[in-house]
Amino acid sequence: MLPSMRLLRANVDYAALNAQLAPLALADFLRWSTITFGERLVQVTSFGPTGVVILDHLVKINPDVAVTTIDTGFLFPETYALWETVERRYDIRLTVIRPELTPQEQERFVGPMLWELEPDVCCHERKVKPMAAAVAGQHAWITGLRRDQSGARSQTPLVAWDA
């Protein structure tokens, strides 16, 4: 299963590129990605199984690859433990992006349990805006979206333009 890549430029024939890349094995796709984008490639991971597999392959291809995670402030203790294990195992230091407000500040300014009252606002503030910061200045980013996870994701291309 190949990851999904978002390119941050529009002047590409994505249908042709996806057709060309579709037969590649994961390691070959990631090798192409690192050669094509070099230092302007970043992997964004939330430490799900697919993201960790991608990270494992990427660091074998390029030990200096940029890897970023978003700390929403609401991660489970197990996620923080896995994060620490990943950094130790691969001898890397992830770039961490956090929302503008801590969970405590958010509660003070907006009220408690925003994720229940206004889930779209909560996700925008704690995930979407930090993600934009995580990929700013990059030419491409890789994520662990899987086509088999939902109907909406079933048509996710390997490579797409992220407006």
Short mmCIF file of N, CA and C in Angstrom, two decimals:
data_model
loop_
_atom_site.label_atom_id
_atom_site.label_comp_id
_atom_site.label_asym_id
_atom_site.label_seq_id
_atom_site.Cartn_x
_atom_site.Cartn_y
_atom_site.Cartn_z
N MET A 1 0.85 -1.17 0.00
CA MET A 1 0.00 0.00 0.00
C MET A 1 0.89 1.24 0.00
N LEU A 2 0.73 2.06 -1.00
CA LEU A 2 1.54 3.26 -1.11
C LEU A 2 0.89 4.40 -0.35
N PRO A 3 1.70 5.32 0.16
CA PRO A 3 1.16 6.45 0.90
C PRO A 3 0.56 7.47 -0.06
N SER A 4 -0.07 8.45 0.50
CA SER A 4 -0.59 9.56 -0.28
C SER A 4 0.39 10.72 -0.15
N MET A 5 0.65 11.37 -1.26
CA MET A 5 1.57 12.50 -1.25
C MET A 5 0.83 13.73 -1.75
N ARG A 6 1.05 14.84 -1.11
CA ARG A 6 0.46 16.10 -1.54
C ARG A 6 1.59 17.00 -2.02
N LEU A 7 1.47 17.42 -3.27
CA LEU A 7 2.45 18.35 -3.82
C LEU A 7 1.92 19.75 -3.61
N LEU A 8 2.81 20.65 -3.37
CA LEU A 8 2.41 22.02 -3.09
C LEU A 8 2.66 22.90 -4.31
N ARG A 9 2.35 22.36 -5.50
CA ARG A 9 2.41 23.14 -6.73
C ARG A 9 1.43 22.53 -7.72
N ALA A 10 0.96 23.36 -8.64
CA ALA A 10 -0.14 22.95 -9.52
C ALA A 10 0.29 22.52 -10.91
N ASN A 11 1.46 22.86 -11.36
CA ASN A 11 1.84 22.67 -12.77
C ASN A 11 2.36 21.26 -13.06
N VAL A 12 1.57 20.25 -12.71
CA VAL A 12 1.95 18.86 -12.89
C VAL A 12 0.76 18.12 -13.50
N ASP A 13 1.03 17.20 -14.42
CA ASP A 13 -0.02 16.33 -14.96
C ASP A 13 -0.17 15.17 -13.98
N TYR A 14 -1.08 15.34 -13.03
CA TYR A 14 -1.21 14.37 -11.94
C TYR A 14 -1.73 13.01 -12.40
N ALA A 15 -2.60 12.99 -13.39
CA ALA A 15 -3.11 11.71 -13.89
C ALA A 15 -1.96 10.88 -14.46
N ALA A 16 -1.12 11.51 -15.26
CA ALA A 16 0.02 10.80 -15.86
C ALA A 16 1.03 10.39 -14.78
N LEU A 17 1.29 11.29 -13.84
CA LEU A 17 2.25 10.98 -12.78
C LEU A 17 1.76 9.81 -11.93
N ASN A 18 0.48 9.82 -11.56
CA ASN A 18 -0.07 8.72 -10.77
C ASN A 18 -0.02 7.40 -11.52
N ALA A 19 -0.30 7.44 -12.82
CA ALA A 19 -0.23 6.21 -13.63
C ALA A 19 1.20 5.67 -13.67
N GLN A 20 2.16 6.57 -13.77
CA GLN A 20 3.57 6.17 -13.82
C GLN A 20 4.03 5.59 -12.48
N LEU A 21 3.56 6.15 -11.38
CA LEU A 21 4.03 5.74 -10.05
C LEU A 21 3.25 4.56 -9.47
N ALA A 22 2.05 4.30 -9.95
CA ALA A 22 1.18 3.27 -9.38
C ALA A 22 1.83 1.89 -9.25
N PRO A 23 2.62 1.44 -10.22
CA PRO A 23 3.20 0.09 -10.09
C PRO A 23 4.35 -0.02 -9.09
N LEU A 24 4.86 1.10 -8.61
CA LEU A 24 6.03 1.06 -7.74
C LEU A 24 5.71 0.44 -6.38
N ALA A 25 6.67 -0.27 -5.84
CA ALA A 25 6.60 -0.74 -4.46
C ALA A 25 6.82 0.47 -3.54
N LEU A 26 6.43 0.34 -2.29
CA LEU A 26 6.54 1.44 -1.34
C LEU A 26 7.95 2.02 -1.30
N ALA A 27 8.96 1.19 -1.15
CA ALA A 27 10.34 1.69 -1.05
C ALA A 27 10.74 2.45 -2.31
N ASP A 28 10.31 1.98 -3.47
CA ASP A 28 10.65 2.67 -4.72
C ASP A 28 9.93 4.01 -4.83
N PHE A 29 8.66 4.04 -4.42
CA PHE A 29 7.92 5.30 -4.42
C PHE A 29 8.58 6.31 -3.48
N LEU A 30 8.97 5.87 -2.31
CA LEU A 30 9.61 6.77 -1.36
C LEU A 30 10.99 7.21 -1.84
N ARG A 31 11.71 6.32 -2.50
CA ARG A 31 13.01 6.69 -3.09
C ARG A 31 12.80 7.77 -4.16
N TRP A 32 11.81 7.57 -5.03
CA TRP A 32 11.48 8.57 -6.04
C TRP A 32 11.16 9.91 -5.35
N SER A 33 10.39 9.85 -4.28
CA SER A 33 9.99 11.06 -3.55
C SER A 33 11.20 11.80 -2.99
N THR A 34 12.12 11.07 -2.38
CA THR A 34 13.28 11.72 -1.78
C THR A 34 14.22 12.27 -2.85
N ILE A 35 14.34 11.59 -3.97
CA ILE A 35 15.18 12.10 -5.06
C ILE A 35 14.53 13.32 -5.69
N THR A 36 13.24 13.26 -5.91
CA THR A 36 12.52 14.34 -6.58
C THR A 36 12.46 15.60 -5.74
N PHE A 37 12.23 15.47 -4.45
CA PHE A 37 11.99 16.64 -3.61
C PHE A 37 13.08 16.94 -2.60
N GLY A 38 14.00 16.02 -2.38
CA GLY A 38 15.14 16.26 -1.51
C GLY A 38 14.75 16.83 -0.16
N GLU A 39 15.38 17.93 0.19
CA GLU A 39 15.16 18.55 1.50
C GLU A 39 13.80 19.24 1.61
N ARG A 40 13.07 19.33 0.51
CA ARG A 40 11.76 19.99 0.54
C ARG A 40 10.61 18.98 0.64
N LEU A 41 10.94 17.78 1.14
CA LEU A 41 9.97 16.72 1.37
C LEU A 41 9.84 16.53 2.88
N VAL A 42 8.61 16.40 3.35
CA VAL A 42 8.38 16.15 4.78
C VAL A 42 7.33 15.06 4.92
N GLN A 43 7.55 14.19 5.88
CA GLN A 43 6.51 13.23 6.25
C GLN A 43 5.81 13.78 7.48
N VAL A 44 4.48 13.76 7.44
CA VAL A 44 3.69 14.14 8.61
C VAL A 44 3.06 12.86 9.14
N THR A 45 3.33 12.55 10.41
CA THR A 45 2.83 11.30 10.99
C THR A 45 2.09 11.55 12.29
N SER A 46 1.11 10.69 12.54
CA SER A 46 0.42 10.69 13.83
C SER A 46 0.70 9.37 14.55
N PHE A 47 1.69 8.62 14.05
CA PHE A 47 2.17 7.38 14.65
C PHE A 47 1.20 6.21 14.49
N GLY A 48 0.34 6.29 13.49
CA GLY A 48 -0.47 5.12 13.14
C GLY A 48 0.42 4.09 12.47
N PRO A 49 -0.06 2.87 12.30
CA PRO A 49 0.77 1.82 11.71
C PRO A 49 1.34 2.19 10.34
N THR A 50 0.51 2.76 9.47
CA THR A 50 0.99 3.12 8.14
C THR A 50 2.06 4.20 8.21
N GLY A 51 1.84 5.20 9.06
CA GLY A 51 2.82 6.27 9.19
C GLY A 51 4.16 5.79 9.69
N VAL A 52 4.15 4.83 10.61
CA VAL A 52 5.41 4.30 11.15
C VAL A 52 6.12 3.45 10.10
N VAL A 53 5.36 2.70 9.31
CA VAL A 53 5.97 1.92 8.22
C VAL A 53 6.63 2.86 7.21
N ILE A 54 5.93 3.93 6.85
CA ILE A 54 6.50 4.91 5.92
C ILE A 54 7.77 5.50 6.51
N LEU A 55 7.72 5.90 7.78
CA LEU A 55 8.89 6.47 8.44
C LEU A 55 10.05 5.49 8.41
N ASP A 56 9.79 4.22 8.69
CA ASP A 56 10.84 3.20 8.68
C ASP A 56 11.52 3.15 7.32
N HIS A 57 10.75 3.14 6.27
CA HIS A 57 11.32 3.12 4.92
C HIS A 57 12.07 4.41 4.60
N LEU A 58 11.47 5.54 4.95
CA LEU A 58 12.10 6.83 4.62
C LEU A 58 13.46 7.00 5.28
N VAL A 59 13.56 6.67 6.56
CA VAL A 59 14.84 6.88 7.24
C VAL A 59 15.91 5.92 6.75
N LYS A 60 15.52 4.78 6.20
CA LYS A 60 16.50 3.88 5.59
C LYS A 60 17.00 4.45 4.26
N ILE A 61 16.15 5.16 3.56
CA ILE A 61 16.52 5.79 2.29
C ILE A 61 17.31 7.07 2.55
N ASN A 62 16.83 7.87 3.49
CA ASN A 62 17.47 9.14 3.83
C ASN A 62 17.34 9.38 5.33
N PRO A 63 18.39 9.10 6.10
CA PRO A 63 18.31 9.26 7.56
C PRO A 63 18.02 10.70 8.00
N ASP A 64 18.21 11.67 7.11
CA ASP A 64 17.98 13.07 7.47
C ASP A 64 16.62 13.59 7.00
N VAL A 65 15.74 12.70 6.55
CA VAL A 65 14.43 13.14 6.06
C VAL A 65 13.69 13.89 7.16
N ALA A 66 12.95 14.92 6.77
CA ALA A 66 12.17 15.70 7.72
C ALA A 66 10.90 14.92 8.09
N VAL A 67 10.69 14.76 9.39
CA VAL A 67 9.49 14.09 9.88
C VAL A 67 8.85 15.02 10.91
N THR A 68 7.56 15.25 10.74
CA THR A 68 6.83 16.18 11.58
C THR A 68 5.62 15.49 12.18
N THR A 69 5.25 15.92 13.37
CA THR A 69 4.01 15.46 13.98
C THR A 69 3.28 16.67 14.55
N ILE A 70 2.00 16.54 14.68
CA ILE A 70 1.19 17.59 15.28
C ILE A 70 0.76 17.12 16.66
N ASP A 71 1.15 17.87 17.66
CA ASP A 71 0.75 17.57 19.04
C ASP A 71 -0.46 18.44 19.36
N THR A 72 -1.63 17.85 19.27
CA THR A 72 -2.87 18.59 19.50
C THR A 72 -3.06 18.99 20.95
N GLY A 73 -2.28 18.38 21.83
CA GLY A 73 -2.46 18.59 23.26
C GLY A 73 -3.44 17.60 23.86
N PHE A 74 -4.02 16.76 23.01
CA PHE A 74 -5.00 15.79 23.46
C PHE A 74 -4.60 14.36 23.08
N LEU A 75 -3.33 14.13 22.85
CA LEU A 75 -2.88 12.79 22.47
C LEU A 75 -2.92 11.87 23.69
N PHE A 76 -3.09 10.59 23.42
CA PHE A 76 -3.10 9.59 24.49
C PHE A 76 -1.68 9.38 25.01
N PRO A 77 -1.53 8.99 26.28
CA PRO A 77 -0.20 8.71 26.81
C PRO A 77 0.55 7.67 25.97
N GLU A 78 -0.17 6.71 25.42
CA GLU A 78 0.47 5.68 24.59
C GLU A 78 1.07 6.29 23.32
N THR A 79 0.44 7.33 22.80
CA THR A 79 0.97 7.99 21.61
C THR A 79 2.28 8.69 21.94
N TYR A 80 2.33 9.37 23.08
CA TYR A 80 3.58 10.02 23.48
C TYR A 80 4.68 8.98 23.71
N ALA A 81 4.31 7.83 24.29
CA ALA A 81 5.30 6.77 24.52
C ALA A 81 5.82 6.22 23.19
N LEU A 82 4.93 6.01 22.23
CA LEU A 82 5.35 5.52 20.92
C LEU A 82 6.23 6.56 20.22
N TRP A 83 5.86 7.82 20.32
CA TRP A 83 6.63 8.92 19.74
C TRP A 83 8.07 8.85 20.26
N GLU A 84 8.21 8.72 21.58
CA GLU A 84 9.54 8.63 22.19
C GLU A 84 10.29 7.40 21.70
N THR A 85 9.60 6.29 21.60
CA THR A 85 10.22 5.05 21.10
C THR A 85 10.70 5.22 19.66
N VAL A 86 9.88 5.84 18.83
CA VAL A 86 10.25 6.07 17.42
C VAL A 86 11.49 6.95 17.33
N GLU A 87 11.53 8.03 18.09
CA GLU A 87 12.71 8.91 18.05
C GLU A 87 13.97 8.16 18.50
N ARG A 88 13.83 7.37 19.53
CA ARG A 88 14.98 6.61 20.04
C ARG A 88 15.40 5.52 19.04
N ARG A 89 14.44 4.78 18.53
CA ARG A 89 14.71 3.66 17.62
C ARG A 89 15.40 4.13 16.34
N TYR A 90 14.95 5.26 15.79
CA TYR A 90 15.49 5.73 14.52
C TYR A 90 16.53 6.84 14.68
N ASP A 91 16.82 7.19 15.91
CA ASP A 91 17.79 8.23 16.21
C ASP A 91 17.47 9.51 15.44
N ILE A 92 16.21 9.92 15.55
CA ILE A 92 15.75 11.14 14.89
C ILE A 92 15.05 12.03 15.91
N ARG A 93 14.93 13.27 15.58
CA ARG A 93 14.19 14.23 16.38
C ARG A 93 13.09 14.80 15.48
N LEU A 94 11.85 14.51 15.82
CA LEU A 94 10.73 14.99 15.02
C LEU A 94 10.52 16.48 15.24
N THR A 95 10.09 17.15 14.20
CA THR A 95 9.64 18.52 14.33
C THR A 95 8.21 18.46 14.86
N VAL A 96 7.94 19.22 15.90
CA VAL A 96 6.63 19.18 16.54
C VAL A 96 5.92 20.50 16.28
N ILE A 97 4.71 20.39 15.76
CA ILE A 97 3.87 21.56 15.53
C ILE A 97 2.72 21.48 16.52
N ARG A 98 2.45 22.60 17.16
CA ARG A 98 1.36 22.65 18.15
C ARG A 98 0.38 23.75 17.78
N PRO A 99 -0.88 23.62 18.20
CA PRO A 99 -1.85 24.69 17.99
C PRO A 99 -1.44 25.96 18.73
N GLU A 100 -2.04 27.07 18.33
CA GLU A 100 -1.72 28.35 18.97
C GLU A 100 -2.05 28.34 20.46
N LEU A 101 -3.16 27.72 20.82
CA LEU A 101 -3.59 27.69 22.21
C LEU A 101 -3.34 26.32 22.83
N THR A 102 -2.90 26.30 24.07
CA THR A 102 -2.82 25.04 24.81
C THR A 102 -4.26 24.59 25.09
N PRO A 103 -4.47 23.35 25.47
CA PRO A 103 -5.83 22.93 25.84
C PRO A 103 -6.42 23.79 26.97
N GLN A 104 -5.59 24.18 27.92
CA GLN A 104 -6.07 25.00 29.04
C GLN A 104 -6.48 26.39 28.55
N GLU A 105 -5.67 26.98 27.66
CA GLU A 105 -6.03 28.30 27.12
C GLU A 105 -7.30 28.21 26.28
N GLN A 106 -7.41 27.16 25.50
CA GLN A 106 -8.61 26.97 24.68
C GLN A 106 -9.85 26.89 25.57
N GLU A 107 -9.76 26.13 26.65
CA GLU A 107 -10.90 26.01 27.55
C GLU A 107 -11.23 27.36 28.20
N ARG A 108 -10.20 28.10 28.56
CA ARG A 108 -10.41 29.40 29.20
C ARG A 108 -11.06 30.40 28.23
N PHE A 109 -10.62 30.41 26.97
CA PHE A 109 -11.11 31.39 26.00
C PHE A 109 -12.39 30.96 25.29
N VAL A 110 -12.55 29.67 25.06
CA VAL A 110 -13.65 29.19 24.23
C VAL A 110 -14.67 28.39 25.04
N GLY A 111 -14.22 27.79 26.13
CA GLY A 111 -15.09 26.95 26.93
C GLY A 111 -14.63 25.50 26.89
N PRO A 112 -15.19 24.69 27.78
CA PRO A 112 -14.76 23.29 27.86
C PRO A 112 -15.30 22.44 26.71
N MET A 113 -14.59 21.40 26.40
CA MET A 113 -15.00 20.36 25.46
C MET A 113 -15.43 20.90 24.09
N LEU A 114 -14.59 21.73 23.52
CA LEU A 114 -14.87 22.29 22.20
C LEU A 114 -15.08 21.18 21.17
N TRP A 115 -14.36 20.06 21.33
CA TRP A 115 -14.47 18.95 20.38
C TRP A 115 -15.87 18.37 20.35
N GLU A 116 -16.64 18.53 21.42
CA GLU A 116 -18.03 18.06 21.43
C GLU A 116 -18.99 19.14 20.95
N LEU A 117 -18.74 20.37 21.34
CA LEU A 117 -19.64 21.47 21.00
C LEU A 117 -19.48 21.93 19.55
N GLU A 118 -18.26 22.06 19.11
CA GLU A 118 -17.94 22.55 17.76
C GLU A 118 -16.79 21.73 17.20
N PRO A 119 -17.03 20.47 16.82
CA PRO A 119 -15.92 19.62 16.37
C PRO A 119 -15.17 20.17 15.16
N ASP A 120 -15.88 20.82 14.23
CA ASP A 120 -15.20 21.37 13.05
C ASP A 120 -14.25 22.51 13.44
N VAL A 121 -14.68 23.35 14.36
CA VAL A 121 -13.83 24.45 14.83
C VAL A 121 -12.63 23.88 15.57
N CYS A 122 -12.89 22.89 16.42
CA CYS A 122 -11.81 22.27 17.19
C CYS A 122 -10.76 21.67 16.25
N CYS A 123 -11.21 20.89 15.26
CA CYS A 123 -10.27 20.26 14.32
C CYS A 123 -9.52 21.30 13.51
N HIS A 124 -10.21 22.36 13.13
CA HIS A 124 -9.53 23.41 12.36
C HIS A 124 -8.41 24.04 13.19
N GLU A 125 -8.70 24.36 14.42
CA GLU A 125 -7.71 25.03 15.28
C GLU A 125 -6.60 24.09 15.74
N ARG A 126 -6.91 22.84 16.01
CA ARG A 126 -5.94 21.94 16.61
C ARG A 126 -5.24 21.05 15.59
N LYS A 127 -5.81 20.92 14.36
CA LYS A 127 -5.20 20.05 13.36
C LYS A 127 -4.93 20.76 12.03
N VAL A 128 -5.95 21.40 11.47
CA VAL A 128 -5.82 21.99 10.12
C VAL A 128 -4.81 23.13 10.10
N LYS A 129 -4.95 24.09 11.00
CA LYS A 129 -4.00 25.21 11.03
C LYS A 129 -2.58 24.74 11.34
N PRO A 130 -2.37 23.85 12.33
CA PRO A 130 -1.02 23.35 12.56
C PRO A 130 -0.46 22.59 11.35
N MET A 131 -1.32 21.85 10.64
CA MET A 131 -0.85 21.12 9.45
C MET A 131 -0.35 22.10 8.40
N ALA A 132 -1.06 23.19 8.21
CA ALA A 132 -0.62 24.20 7.25
C ALA A 132 0.76 24.72 7.63
N ALA A 133 1.00 24.91 8.92
CA ALA A 133 2.32 25.36 9.38
C ALA A 133 3.37 24.27 9.16
N ALA A 134 2.97 23.02 9.33
CA ALA A 134 3.92 21.90 9.19
C ALA A 134 4.44 21.77 7.77
N VAL A 135 3.61 22.06 6.78
CA VAL A 135 4.02 21.88 5.39
C VAL A 135 4.43 23.18 4.70
N ALA A 136 4.33 24.28 5.41
CA ALA A 136 4.72 25.57 4.82
C ALA A 136 6.18 25.53 4.39
N GLY A 137 6.44 25.97 3.18
CA GLY A 137 7.80 26.01 2.67
C GLY A 137 8.28 24.70 2.06
N GLN A 138 7.48 23.67 2.13
CA GLN A 138 7.85 22.38 1.56
C GLN A 138 7.31 22.27 0.13
N HIS A 139 7.91 21.39 -0.65
CA HIS A 139 7.40 21.13 -2.00
C HIS A 139 6.47 19.93 -2.02
N ALA A 140 6.60 19.04 -1.04
CA ALA A 140 5.74 17.86 -0.98
C ALA A 140 5.69 17.33 0.44
N TRP A 141 4.56 16.73 0.78
CA TRP A 141 4.45 16.07 2.07
C TRP A 141 3.77 14.73 1.90
N ILE A 142 4.19 13.80 2.73
CA ILE A 142 3.70 12.43 2.68
C ILE A 142 2.92 12.14 3.96
N THR A 143 1.80 11.48 3.78
CA THR A 143 0.98 11.09 4.92
C THR A 143 0.56 9.63 4.75
N GLY A 144 0.05 9.05 5.79
CA GLY A 144 -0.32 7.64 5.78
C GLY A 144 -1.77 7.37 5.46
N LEU A 145 -2.42 8.24 4.68
CA LEU A 145 -3.81 7.96 4.29
C LEU A 145 -3.88 6.64 3.55
N ARG A 146 -4.88 5.85 3.90
CA ARG A 146 -5.05 4.54 3.25
C ARG A 146 -6.40 4.50 2.54
N ARG A 147 -6.38 4.01 1.34
CA ARG A 147 -7.61 3.93 0.55
C ARG A 147 -8.64 2.99 1.14
N ASP A 148 -8.20 2.00 1.89
CA ASP A 148 -9.14 1.02 2.43
C ASP A 148 -9.77 1.44 3.76
N GLN A 149 -9.49 2.67 4.21
CA GLN A 149 -10.01 3.10 5.50
C GLN A 149 -11.43 3.64 5.43
N SER A 150 -11.86 4.12 4.27
CA SER A 150 -13.23 4.63 4.14
C SER A 150 -13.56 4.82 2.67
N GLY A 151 -14.85 4.95 2.41
CA GLY A 151 -15.29 5.19 1.04
C GLY A 151 -14.74 6.49 0.49
N ALA A 152 -14.69 7.51 1.34
CA ALA A 152 -14.19 8.81 0.90
C ALA A 152 -12.71 8.75 0.52
N ARG A 153 -11.97 7.88 1.17
CA ARG A 153 -10.53 7.77 0.88
C ARG A 153 -10.22 6.78 -0.23
N SER A 154 -11.21 6.03 -0.69
CA SER A 154 -10.95 4.96 -1.66
C SER A 154 -10.39 5.48 -2.98
N GLN A 155 -10.64 6.73 -3.29
CA GLN A 155 -10.15 7.31 -4.54
C GLN A 155 -8.94 8.24 -4.33
N THR A 156 -8.33 8.17 -3.17
CA THR A 156 -7.18 9.02 -2.88
C THR A 156 -6.04 8.69 -3.84
N PRO A 157 -5.57 9.66 -4.59
CA PRO A 157 -4.45 9.40 -5.51
C PRO A 157 -3.14 9.29 -4.75
N LEU A 158 -2.16 8.67 -5.37
CA LEU A 158 -0.82 8.62 -4.78
C LEU A 158 -0.27 10.02 -4.61
N VAL A 159 -0.41 10.80 -5.67
CA VAL A 159 0.15 12.15 -5.69
C VAL A 159 -0.96 13.11 -6.09
N ALA A 160 -1.10 14.19 -5.34
CA ALA A 160 -2.13 15.18 -5.63
C ALA A 160 -1.60 16.57 -5.31
N TRP A 161 -2.23 17.56 -5.88
CA TRP A 161 -1.88 18.94 -5.58
C TRP A 161 -2.68 19.41 -4.39
N ASP A 162 -2.02 20.02 -3.43
CA ASP A 162 -2.67 20.53 -2.23
C ASP A 162 -2.76 22.04 -2.35
N ALA A 163 -3.92 22.50 -2.72
CA ALA A 163 -4.12 23.95 -2.86
C ALA A 163 -4.11 24.56 -1.51
#
